[in-house]
mmCIF file of C-alpha atoms in Angstrom:
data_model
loop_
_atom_site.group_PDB
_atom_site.id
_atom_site.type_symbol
_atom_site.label_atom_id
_atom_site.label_comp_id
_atom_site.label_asym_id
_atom_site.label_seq_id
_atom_site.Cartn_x
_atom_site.Cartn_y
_atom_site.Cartn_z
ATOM 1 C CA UNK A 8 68.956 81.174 -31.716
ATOM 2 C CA UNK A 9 66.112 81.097 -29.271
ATOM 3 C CA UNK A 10 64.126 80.102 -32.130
ATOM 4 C CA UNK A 11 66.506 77.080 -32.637
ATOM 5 C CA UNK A 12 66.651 76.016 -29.294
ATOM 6 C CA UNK A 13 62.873 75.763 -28.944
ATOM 7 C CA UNK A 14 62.684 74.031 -31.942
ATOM 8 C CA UNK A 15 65.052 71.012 -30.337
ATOM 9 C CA UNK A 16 63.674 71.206 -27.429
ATOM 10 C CA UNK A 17 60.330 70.475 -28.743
ATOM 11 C CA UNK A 18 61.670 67.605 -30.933
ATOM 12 C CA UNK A 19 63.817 66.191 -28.155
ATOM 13 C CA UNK A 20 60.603 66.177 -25.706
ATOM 14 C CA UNK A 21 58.472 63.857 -28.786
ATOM 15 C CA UNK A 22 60.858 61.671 -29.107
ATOM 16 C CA UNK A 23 61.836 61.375 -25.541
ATOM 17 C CA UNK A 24 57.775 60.700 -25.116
ATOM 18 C CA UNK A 25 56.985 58.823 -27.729
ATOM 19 C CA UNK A 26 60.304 56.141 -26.809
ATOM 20 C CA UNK A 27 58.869 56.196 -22.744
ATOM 21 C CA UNK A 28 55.264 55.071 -24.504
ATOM 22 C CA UNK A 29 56.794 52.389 -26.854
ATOM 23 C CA UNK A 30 58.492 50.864 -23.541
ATOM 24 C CA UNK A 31 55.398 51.304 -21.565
ATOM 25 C CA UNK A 32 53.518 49.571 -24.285
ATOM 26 C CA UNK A 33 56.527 46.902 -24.542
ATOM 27 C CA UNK A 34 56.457 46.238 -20.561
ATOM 28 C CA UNK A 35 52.527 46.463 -20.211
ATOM 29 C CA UNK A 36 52.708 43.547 -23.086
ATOM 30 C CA UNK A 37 55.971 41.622 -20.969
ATOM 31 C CA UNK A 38 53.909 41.759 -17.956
ATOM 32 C CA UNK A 39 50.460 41.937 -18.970
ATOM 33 C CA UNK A 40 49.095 39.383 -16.212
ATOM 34 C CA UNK A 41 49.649 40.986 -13.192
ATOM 35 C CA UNK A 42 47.271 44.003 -14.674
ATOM 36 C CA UNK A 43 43.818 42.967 -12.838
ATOM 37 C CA UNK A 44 41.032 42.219 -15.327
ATOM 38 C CA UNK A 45 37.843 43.784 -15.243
ATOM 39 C CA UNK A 46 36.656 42.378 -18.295
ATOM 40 C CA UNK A 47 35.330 39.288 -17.011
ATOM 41 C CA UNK A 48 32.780 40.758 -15.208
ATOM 42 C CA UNK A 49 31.416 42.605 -18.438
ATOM 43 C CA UNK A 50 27.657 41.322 -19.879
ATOM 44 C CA UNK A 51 29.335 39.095 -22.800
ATOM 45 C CA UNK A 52 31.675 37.516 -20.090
ATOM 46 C CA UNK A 53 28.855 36.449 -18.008
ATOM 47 C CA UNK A 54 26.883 35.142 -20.613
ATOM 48 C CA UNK A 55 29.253 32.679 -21.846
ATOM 49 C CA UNK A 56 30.735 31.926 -18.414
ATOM 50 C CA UNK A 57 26.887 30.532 -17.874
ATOM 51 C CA UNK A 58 26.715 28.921 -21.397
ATOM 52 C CA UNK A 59 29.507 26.972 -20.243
ATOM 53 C CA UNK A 60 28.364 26.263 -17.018
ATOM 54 C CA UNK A 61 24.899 25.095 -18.663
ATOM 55 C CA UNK A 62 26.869 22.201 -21.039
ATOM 56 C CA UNK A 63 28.959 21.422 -17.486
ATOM 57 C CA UNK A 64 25.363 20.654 -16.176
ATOM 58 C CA UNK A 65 23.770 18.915 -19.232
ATOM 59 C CA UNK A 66 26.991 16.865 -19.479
ATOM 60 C CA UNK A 67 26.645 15.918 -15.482
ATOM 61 C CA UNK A 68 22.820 14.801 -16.198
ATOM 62 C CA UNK A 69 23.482 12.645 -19.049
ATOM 63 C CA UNK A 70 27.089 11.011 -16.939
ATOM 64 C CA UNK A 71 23.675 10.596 -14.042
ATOM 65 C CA UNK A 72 21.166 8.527 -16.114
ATOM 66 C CA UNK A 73 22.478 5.685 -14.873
ATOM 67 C CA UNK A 74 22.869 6.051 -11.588
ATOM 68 C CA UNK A 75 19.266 5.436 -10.215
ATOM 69 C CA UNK A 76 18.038 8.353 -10.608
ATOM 70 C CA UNK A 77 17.366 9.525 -13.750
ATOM 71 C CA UNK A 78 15.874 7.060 -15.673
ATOM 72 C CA UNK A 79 13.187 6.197 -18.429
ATOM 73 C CA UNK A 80 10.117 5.985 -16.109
ATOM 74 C CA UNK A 81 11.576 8.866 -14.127
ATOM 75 C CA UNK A 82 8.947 11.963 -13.993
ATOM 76 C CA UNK A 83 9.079 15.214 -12.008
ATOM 77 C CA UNK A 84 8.826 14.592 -8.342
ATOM 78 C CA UNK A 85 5.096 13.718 -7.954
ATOM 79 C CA UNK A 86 3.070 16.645 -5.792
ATOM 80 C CA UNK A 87 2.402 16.284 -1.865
ATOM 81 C CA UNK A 88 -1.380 14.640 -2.348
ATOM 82 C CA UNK A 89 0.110 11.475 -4.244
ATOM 83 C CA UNK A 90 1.334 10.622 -0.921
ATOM 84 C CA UNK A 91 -2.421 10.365 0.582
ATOM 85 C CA UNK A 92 -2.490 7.218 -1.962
ATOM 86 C CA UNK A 93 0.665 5.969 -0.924
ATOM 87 C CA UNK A 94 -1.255 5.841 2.412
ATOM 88 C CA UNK A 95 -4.484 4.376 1.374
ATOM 89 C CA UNK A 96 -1.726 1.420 0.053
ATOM 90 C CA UNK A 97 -0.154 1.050 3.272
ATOM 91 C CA UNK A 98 -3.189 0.653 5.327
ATOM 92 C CA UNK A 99 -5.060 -1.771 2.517
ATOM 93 C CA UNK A 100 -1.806 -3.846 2.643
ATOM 94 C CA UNK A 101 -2.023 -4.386 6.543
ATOM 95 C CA UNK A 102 -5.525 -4.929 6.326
ATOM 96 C CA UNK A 103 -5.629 -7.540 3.810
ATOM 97 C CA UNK A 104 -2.606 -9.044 5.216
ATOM 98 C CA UNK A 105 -3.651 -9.326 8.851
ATOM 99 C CA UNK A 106 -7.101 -10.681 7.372
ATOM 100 C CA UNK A 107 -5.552 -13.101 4.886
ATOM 101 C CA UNK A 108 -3.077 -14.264 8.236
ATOM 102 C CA UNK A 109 -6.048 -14.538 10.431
ATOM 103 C CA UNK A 110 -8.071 -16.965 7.977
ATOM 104 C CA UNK A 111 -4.572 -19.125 7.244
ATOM 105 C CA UNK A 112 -3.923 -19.184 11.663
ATOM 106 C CA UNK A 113 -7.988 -20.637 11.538
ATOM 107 C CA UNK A 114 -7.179 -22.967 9.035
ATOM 108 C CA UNK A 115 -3.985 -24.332 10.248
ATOM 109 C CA UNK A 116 -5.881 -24.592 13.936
ATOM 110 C CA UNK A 117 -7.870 -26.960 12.471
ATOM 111 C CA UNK A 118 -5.576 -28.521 10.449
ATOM 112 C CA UNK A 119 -3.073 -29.202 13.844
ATOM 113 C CA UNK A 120 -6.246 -30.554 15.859
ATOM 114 C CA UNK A 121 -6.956 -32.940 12.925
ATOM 115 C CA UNK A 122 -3.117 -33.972 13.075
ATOM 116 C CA UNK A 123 -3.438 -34.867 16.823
ATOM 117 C CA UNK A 124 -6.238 -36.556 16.354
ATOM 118 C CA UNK A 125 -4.835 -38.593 14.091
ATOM 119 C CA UNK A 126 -1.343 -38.974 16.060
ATOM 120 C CA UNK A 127 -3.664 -40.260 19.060
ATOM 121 C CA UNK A 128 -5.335 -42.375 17.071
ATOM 122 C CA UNK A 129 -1.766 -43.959 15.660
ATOM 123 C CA UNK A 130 -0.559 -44.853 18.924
ATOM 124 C CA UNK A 131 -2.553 -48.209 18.631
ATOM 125 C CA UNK A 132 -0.989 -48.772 14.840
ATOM 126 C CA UNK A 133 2.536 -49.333 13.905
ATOM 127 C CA UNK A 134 3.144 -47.493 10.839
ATOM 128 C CA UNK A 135 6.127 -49.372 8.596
ATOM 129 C CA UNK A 136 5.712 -47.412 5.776
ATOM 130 C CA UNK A 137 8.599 -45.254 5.775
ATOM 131 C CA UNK A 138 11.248 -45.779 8.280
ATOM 132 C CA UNK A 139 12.297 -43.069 10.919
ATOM 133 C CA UNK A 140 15.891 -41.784 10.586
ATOM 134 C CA UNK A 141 16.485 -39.972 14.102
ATOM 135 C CA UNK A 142 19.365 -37.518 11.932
ATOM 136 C CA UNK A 143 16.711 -36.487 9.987
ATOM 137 C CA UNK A 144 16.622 -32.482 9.342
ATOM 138 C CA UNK A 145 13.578 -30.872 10.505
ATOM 139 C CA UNK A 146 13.370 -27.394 9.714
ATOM 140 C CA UNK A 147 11.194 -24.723 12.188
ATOM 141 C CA UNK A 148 8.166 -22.494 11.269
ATOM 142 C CA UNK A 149 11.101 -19.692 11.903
ATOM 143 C CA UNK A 150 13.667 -21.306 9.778
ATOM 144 C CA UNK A 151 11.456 -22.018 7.044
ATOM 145 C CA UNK A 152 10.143 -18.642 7.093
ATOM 146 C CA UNK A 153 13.488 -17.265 7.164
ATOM 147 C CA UNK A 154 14.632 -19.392 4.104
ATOM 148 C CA UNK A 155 11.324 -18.398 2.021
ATOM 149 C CA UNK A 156 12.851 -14.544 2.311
ATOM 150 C CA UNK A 157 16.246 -15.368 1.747
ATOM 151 C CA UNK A 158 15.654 -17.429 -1.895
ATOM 152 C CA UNK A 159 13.205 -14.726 -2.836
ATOM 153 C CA UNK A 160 15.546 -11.898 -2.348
ATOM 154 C CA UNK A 161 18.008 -13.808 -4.154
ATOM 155 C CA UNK A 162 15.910 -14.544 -7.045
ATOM 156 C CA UNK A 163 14.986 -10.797 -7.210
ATOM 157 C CA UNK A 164 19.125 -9.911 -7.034
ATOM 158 C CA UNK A 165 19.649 -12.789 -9.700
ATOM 159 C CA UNK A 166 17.222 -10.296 -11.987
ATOM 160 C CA UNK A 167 19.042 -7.419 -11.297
ATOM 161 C CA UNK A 168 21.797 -9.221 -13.527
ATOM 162 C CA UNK A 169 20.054 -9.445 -16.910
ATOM 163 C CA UNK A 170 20.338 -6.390 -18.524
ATOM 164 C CA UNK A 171 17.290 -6.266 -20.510
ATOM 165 C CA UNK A 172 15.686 -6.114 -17.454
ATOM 166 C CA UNK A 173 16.665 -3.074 -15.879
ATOM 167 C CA UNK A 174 14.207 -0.962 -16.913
ATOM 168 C CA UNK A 175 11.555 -3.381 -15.659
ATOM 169 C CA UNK A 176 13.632 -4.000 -12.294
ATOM 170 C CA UNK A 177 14.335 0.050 -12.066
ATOM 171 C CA UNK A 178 10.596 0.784 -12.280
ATOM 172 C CA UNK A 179 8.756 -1.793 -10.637
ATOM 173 C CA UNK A 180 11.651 -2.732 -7.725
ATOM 174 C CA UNK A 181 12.981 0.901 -6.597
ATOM 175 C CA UNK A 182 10.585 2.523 -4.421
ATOM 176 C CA UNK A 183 10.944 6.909 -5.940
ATOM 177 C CA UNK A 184 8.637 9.262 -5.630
ATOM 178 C CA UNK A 185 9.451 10.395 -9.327
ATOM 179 C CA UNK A 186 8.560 7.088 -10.876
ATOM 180 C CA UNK A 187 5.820 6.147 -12.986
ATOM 181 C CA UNK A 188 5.172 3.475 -10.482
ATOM 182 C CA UNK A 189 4.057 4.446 -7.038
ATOM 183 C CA UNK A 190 2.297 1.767 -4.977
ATOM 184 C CA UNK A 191 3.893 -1.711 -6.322
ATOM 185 C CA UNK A 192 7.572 -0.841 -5.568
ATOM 186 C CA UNK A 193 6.137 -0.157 -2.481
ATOM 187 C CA UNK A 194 6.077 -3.838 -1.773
ATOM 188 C CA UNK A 195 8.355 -5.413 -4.304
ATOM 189 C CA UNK A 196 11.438 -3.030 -3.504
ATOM 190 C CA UNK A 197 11.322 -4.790 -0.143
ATOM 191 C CA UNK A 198 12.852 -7.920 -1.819
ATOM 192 C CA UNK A 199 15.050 -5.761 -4.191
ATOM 193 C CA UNK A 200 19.316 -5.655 -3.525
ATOM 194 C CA UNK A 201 21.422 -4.496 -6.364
ATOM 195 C CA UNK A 202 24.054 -5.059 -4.455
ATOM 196 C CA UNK A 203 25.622 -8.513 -3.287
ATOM 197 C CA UNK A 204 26.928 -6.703 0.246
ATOM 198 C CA UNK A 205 23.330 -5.362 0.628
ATOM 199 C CA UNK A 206 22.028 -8.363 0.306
ATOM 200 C CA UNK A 207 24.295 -10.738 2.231
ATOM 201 C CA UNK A 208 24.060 -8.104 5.173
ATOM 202 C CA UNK A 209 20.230 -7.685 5.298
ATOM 203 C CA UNK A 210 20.094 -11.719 4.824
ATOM 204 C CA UNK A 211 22.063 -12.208 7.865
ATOM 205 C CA UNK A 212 20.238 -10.177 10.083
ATOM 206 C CA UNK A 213 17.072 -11.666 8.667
ATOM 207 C CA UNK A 214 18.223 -15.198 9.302
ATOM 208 C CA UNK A 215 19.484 -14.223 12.756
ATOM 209 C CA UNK A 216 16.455 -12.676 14.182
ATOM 210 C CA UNK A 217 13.347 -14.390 12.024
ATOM 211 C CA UNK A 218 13.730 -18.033 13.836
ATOM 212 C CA UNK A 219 13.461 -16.466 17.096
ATOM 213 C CA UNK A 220 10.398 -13.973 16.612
ATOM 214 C CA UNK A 221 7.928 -16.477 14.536
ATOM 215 C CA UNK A 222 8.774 -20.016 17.051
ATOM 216 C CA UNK A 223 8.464 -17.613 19.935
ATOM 217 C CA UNK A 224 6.274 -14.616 19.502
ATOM 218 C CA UNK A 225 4.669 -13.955 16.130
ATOM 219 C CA UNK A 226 4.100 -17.530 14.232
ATOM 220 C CA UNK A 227 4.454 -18.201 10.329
ATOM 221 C CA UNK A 228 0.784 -16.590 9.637
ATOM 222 C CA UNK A 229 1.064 -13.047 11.675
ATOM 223 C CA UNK A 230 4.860 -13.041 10.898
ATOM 224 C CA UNK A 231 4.019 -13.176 7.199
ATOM 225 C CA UNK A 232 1.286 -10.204 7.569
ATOM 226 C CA UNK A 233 3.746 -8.361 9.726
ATOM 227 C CA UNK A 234 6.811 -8.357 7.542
ATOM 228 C CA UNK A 235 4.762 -7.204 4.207
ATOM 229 C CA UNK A 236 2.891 -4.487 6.191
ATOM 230 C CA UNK A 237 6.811 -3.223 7.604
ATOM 231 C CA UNK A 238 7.798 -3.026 4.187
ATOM 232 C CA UNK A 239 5.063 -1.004 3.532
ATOM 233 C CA UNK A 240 5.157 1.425 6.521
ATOM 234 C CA UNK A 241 8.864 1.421 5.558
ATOM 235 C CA UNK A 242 8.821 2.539 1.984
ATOM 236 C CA UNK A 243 5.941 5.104 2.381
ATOM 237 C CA UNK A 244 8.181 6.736 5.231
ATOM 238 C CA UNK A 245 10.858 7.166 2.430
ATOM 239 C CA UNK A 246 7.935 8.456 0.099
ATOM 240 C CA UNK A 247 6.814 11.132 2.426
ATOM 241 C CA UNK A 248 10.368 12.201 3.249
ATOM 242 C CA UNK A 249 11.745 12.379 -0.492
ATOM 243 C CA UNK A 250 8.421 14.314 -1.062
ATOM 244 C CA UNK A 251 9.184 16.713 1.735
ATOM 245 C CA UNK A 252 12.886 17.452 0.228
ATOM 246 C CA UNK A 253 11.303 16.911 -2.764
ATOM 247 C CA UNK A 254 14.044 14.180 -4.073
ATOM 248 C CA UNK A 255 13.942 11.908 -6.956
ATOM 249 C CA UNK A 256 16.460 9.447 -5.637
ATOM 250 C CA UNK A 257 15.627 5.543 -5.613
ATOM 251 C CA UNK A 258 15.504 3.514 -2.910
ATOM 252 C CA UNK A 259 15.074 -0.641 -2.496
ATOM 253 C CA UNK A 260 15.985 -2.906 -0.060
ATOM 254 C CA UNK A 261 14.317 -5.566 3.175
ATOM 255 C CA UNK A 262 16.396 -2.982 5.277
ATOM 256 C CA UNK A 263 13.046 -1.201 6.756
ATOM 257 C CA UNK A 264 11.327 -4.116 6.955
ATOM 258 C CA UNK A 265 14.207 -6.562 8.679
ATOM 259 C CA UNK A 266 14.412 -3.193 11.219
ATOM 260 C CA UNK A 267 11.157 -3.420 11.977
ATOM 261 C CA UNK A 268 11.347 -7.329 12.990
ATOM 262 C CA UNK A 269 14.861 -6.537 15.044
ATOM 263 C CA UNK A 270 13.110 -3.608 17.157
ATOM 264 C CA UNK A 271 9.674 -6.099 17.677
ATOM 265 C CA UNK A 272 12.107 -8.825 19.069
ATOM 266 C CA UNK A 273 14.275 -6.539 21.299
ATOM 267 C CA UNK A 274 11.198 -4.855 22.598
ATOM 268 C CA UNK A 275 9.690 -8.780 23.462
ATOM 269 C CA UNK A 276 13.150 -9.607 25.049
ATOM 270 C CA UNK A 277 15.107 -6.281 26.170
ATOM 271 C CA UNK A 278 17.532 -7.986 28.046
ATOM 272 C CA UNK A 279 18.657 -9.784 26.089
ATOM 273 C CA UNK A 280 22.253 -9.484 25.183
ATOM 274 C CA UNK A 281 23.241 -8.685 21.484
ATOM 275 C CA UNK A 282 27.063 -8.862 19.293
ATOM 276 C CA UNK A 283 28.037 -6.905 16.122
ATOM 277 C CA UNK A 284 29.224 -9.013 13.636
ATOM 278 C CA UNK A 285 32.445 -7.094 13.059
ATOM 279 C CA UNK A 286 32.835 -6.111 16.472
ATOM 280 C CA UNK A 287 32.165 -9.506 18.821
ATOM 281 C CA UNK A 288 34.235 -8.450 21.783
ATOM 282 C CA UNK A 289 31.490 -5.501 22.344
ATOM 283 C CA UNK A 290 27.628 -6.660 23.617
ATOM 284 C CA UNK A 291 24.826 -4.175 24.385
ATOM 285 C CA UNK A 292 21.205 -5.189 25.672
ATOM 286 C CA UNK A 293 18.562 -5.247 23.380
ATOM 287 C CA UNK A 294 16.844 -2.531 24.766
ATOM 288 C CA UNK A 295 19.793 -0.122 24.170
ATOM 289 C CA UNK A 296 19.984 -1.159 20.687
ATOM 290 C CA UNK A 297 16.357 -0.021 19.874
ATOM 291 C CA UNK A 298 17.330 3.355 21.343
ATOM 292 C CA UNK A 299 20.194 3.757 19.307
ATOM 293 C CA UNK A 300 18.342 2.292 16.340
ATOM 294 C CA UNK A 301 16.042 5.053 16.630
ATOM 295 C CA UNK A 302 18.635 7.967 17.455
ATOM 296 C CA UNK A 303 21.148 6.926 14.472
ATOM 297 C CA UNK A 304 18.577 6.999 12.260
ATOM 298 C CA UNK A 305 16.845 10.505 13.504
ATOM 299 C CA UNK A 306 20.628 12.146 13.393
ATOM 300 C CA UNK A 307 20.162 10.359 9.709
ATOM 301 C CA UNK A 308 17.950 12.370 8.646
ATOM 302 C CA UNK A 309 18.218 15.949 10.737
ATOM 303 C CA UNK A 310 22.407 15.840 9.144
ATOM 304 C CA UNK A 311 21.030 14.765 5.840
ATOM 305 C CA UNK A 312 23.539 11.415 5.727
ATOM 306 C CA UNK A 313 23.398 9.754 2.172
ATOM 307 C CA UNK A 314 24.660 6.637 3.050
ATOM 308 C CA UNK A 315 21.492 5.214 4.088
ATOM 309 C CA UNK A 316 17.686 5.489 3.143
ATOM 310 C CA UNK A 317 17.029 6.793 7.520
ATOM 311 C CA UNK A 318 13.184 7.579 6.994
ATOM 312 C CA UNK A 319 12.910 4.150 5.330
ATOM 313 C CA UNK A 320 15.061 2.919 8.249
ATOM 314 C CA UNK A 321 13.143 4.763 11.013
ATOM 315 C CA UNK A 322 9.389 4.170 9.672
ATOM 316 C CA UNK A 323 10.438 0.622 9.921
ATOM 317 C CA UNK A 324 11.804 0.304 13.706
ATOM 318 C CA UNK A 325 9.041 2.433 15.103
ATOM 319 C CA UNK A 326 6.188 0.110 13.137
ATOM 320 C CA UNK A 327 8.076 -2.553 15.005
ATOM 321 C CA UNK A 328 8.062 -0.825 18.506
ATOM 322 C CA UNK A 329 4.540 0.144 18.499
ATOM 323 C CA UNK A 330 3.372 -3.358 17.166
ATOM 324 C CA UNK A 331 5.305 -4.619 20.015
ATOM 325 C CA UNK A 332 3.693 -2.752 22.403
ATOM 326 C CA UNK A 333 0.035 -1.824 21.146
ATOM 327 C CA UNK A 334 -0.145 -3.456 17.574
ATOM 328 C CA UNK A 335 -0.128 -7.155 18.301
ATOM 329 C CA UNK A 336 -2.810 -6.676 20.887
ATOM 330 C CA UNK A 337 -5.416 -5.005 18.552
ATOM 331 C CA UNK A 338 -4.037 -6.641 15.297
ATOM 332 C CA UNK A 339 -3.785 -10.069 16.385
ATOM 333 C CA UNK A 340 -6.071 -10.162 19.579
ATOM 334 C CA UNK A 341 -9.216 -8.352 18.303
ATOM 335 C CA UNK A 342 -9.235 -8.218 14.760
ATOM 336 C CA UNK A 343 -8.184 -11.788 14.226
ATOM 337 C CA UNK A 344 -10.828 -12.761 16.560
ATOM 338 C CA UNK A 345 -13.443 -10.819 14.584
ATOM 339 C CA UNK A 346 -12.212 -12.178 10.885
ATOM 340 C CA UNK A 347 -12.538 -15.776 12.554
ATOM 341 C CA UNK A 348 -15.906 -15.066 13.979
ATOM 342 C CA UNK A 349 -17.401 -13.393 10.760
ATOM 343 C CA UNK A 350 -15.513 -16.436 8.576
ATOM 344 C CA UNK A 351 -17.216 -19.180 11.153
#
């Protein structure tokens, strides 16, 4: 009997067991996610958790070649010392620009003596060879100046349109530190808007402020050798910042230069009251709105804002602040002077 009685209670304890293990294993398999999983974290997880995130990244690339930054005359970002020729550009552009003004402000001196001369000389004759209209539209050095800029940069946007062009207008008219091209998009990225906003925006400004500073201040020939030598303090500012973060992002657009004339004529007239466009109820002197110029743009680039190029933004206002105050006096007073004596 005791024999017995072992012998069922051994058999009733199996199957008592093995029935508690087959609902274990039915449960476990019910509720199987709340059971933390350590298997992700194992070696063959990892490595195809990164596999994936590799084809995420390719994928992201390829969906980014055509966004202005990669494209096919991009190359890796170029090292520190290319920006040493960048500045050897800069300076041979305001050199040659200020000489080539200087030699053109000779040449029209003589030209405008020659036409007084003549206009003297006229009083005695009575010209009827063309009749006078007195509603006839005479444009200023300023407006003409102004329109010159304005049908360029809209022949440069018109090119932006054909799209067998792009690679041309990518390479040559975006000013990147990771493009074949270093020095000319320097220059020709000043008259380069891909966008019609851009460009009616920057025109406006331009058309506002250029009639003022070259029948006032600067006149067609130093206004023409100040704008291109803007442009270029402008766009090797963005060079020496993208080479500091070491960015390949492209950049175009007169904004560095057109900042540049705005902070030259509201350093030559700070009291001058100024309007936003958008915002015409609210004025500020044109003093203040150097200042906050300049801060906006420095907050630009300490924050890291990507809605603007601010190093392109700043170089430009603070060429135009210290030709306002120091440039114009050595640029046009001493070297202009010395071209004109060497030329005579």
């Amino acid at each position: 009997n005791g024999i017995h009685f072992i012998f069922i209670f051994v058999m009733s304890f199996l199957v008592v067991k093995a029935a508690f293990v087959g609902c274990c294993r039915q449960s476990v398999r019910t509720i199987h996610f709340n059971k933390p999983r350590f298997d992700r974290f194992s070696r063959d997880s990892l490595r195809n958790r990164l596999h994936r995130q590799e084809l995420k990244d390719t994928q992201k690339s390829h969906s980014n070649s055509h966004d202005a930054t990669f494209m096919p005359d991009s190359v890796p970002v170029r090292p520190s010392r290319d920006l040493l020729k960048a500045l050897g550009f800069t300076l041979g552009v305001g050199a040659v620009s200020f000489t080539v003004a200087s030699l053109s402000d000779w040449e029209r001196q003589k030209t405008t003596m020659k036409e007084r001369f003549l206009s003297h000389a006229n009083i005695f004759v009575k010209d009827f060879s063309r009749p006078r209209h007195s509603d006839e539209i005479q444009l200023t050095h300023g407006e003409k100046c102004a329109m010159f800029l304005i049908v360029s940069n809209a022949l440069v946007f018109l090119l932006w349109r054909a799209k067998g062009l792009q690679p041309m207008m990518w390479r040559y008219f975006s000013n990147s530190y990771a493009s074949k091209s270093l020095l000319s998009p320097m220059i020709l990225s000043a008259f380069s808007h891909s966008s019609f906003i851009h460009l009616a925006l920057n025109m406006y400004v331009l058309w506002t402020f250029t009639h003022v500073t070259v029948d006032k201040f600067l006149g067609p020939d130093q206004f023409a050798a100040f704008y291109l030598t803007a442009a270029a303090v402008s766009s090797w500012a963005s060079l020496a910042h993208k080479a500091a973060v070491r960015s390949p992002i492209r950049a175009l657009g007169a904004s560095g230069a057109i900042l540049g004339l705005l902070t030259y004529t509201c350093c030559k007239i700070p009291d001058a009251r100024l309007q936003i466009v958008f915002l015409p109820f609210f004025n500020f002197s044109a003093q203040n709105a150097v200042v906050g110029i300049v801060l906006f743009d420095l907050a630009g680039l300490i924050f890291r804002f990507k809605m603007f190029d601010h190093a392109a933004h700043l170089g430009g206002a603070l060429f135009g602040i210290a030709y306002a105050y120091w440039g114009e006096r050595f640029m046009w007073g001493c070297w202009r002077k010395h071209v004109q004596k060497k030329v005579k």
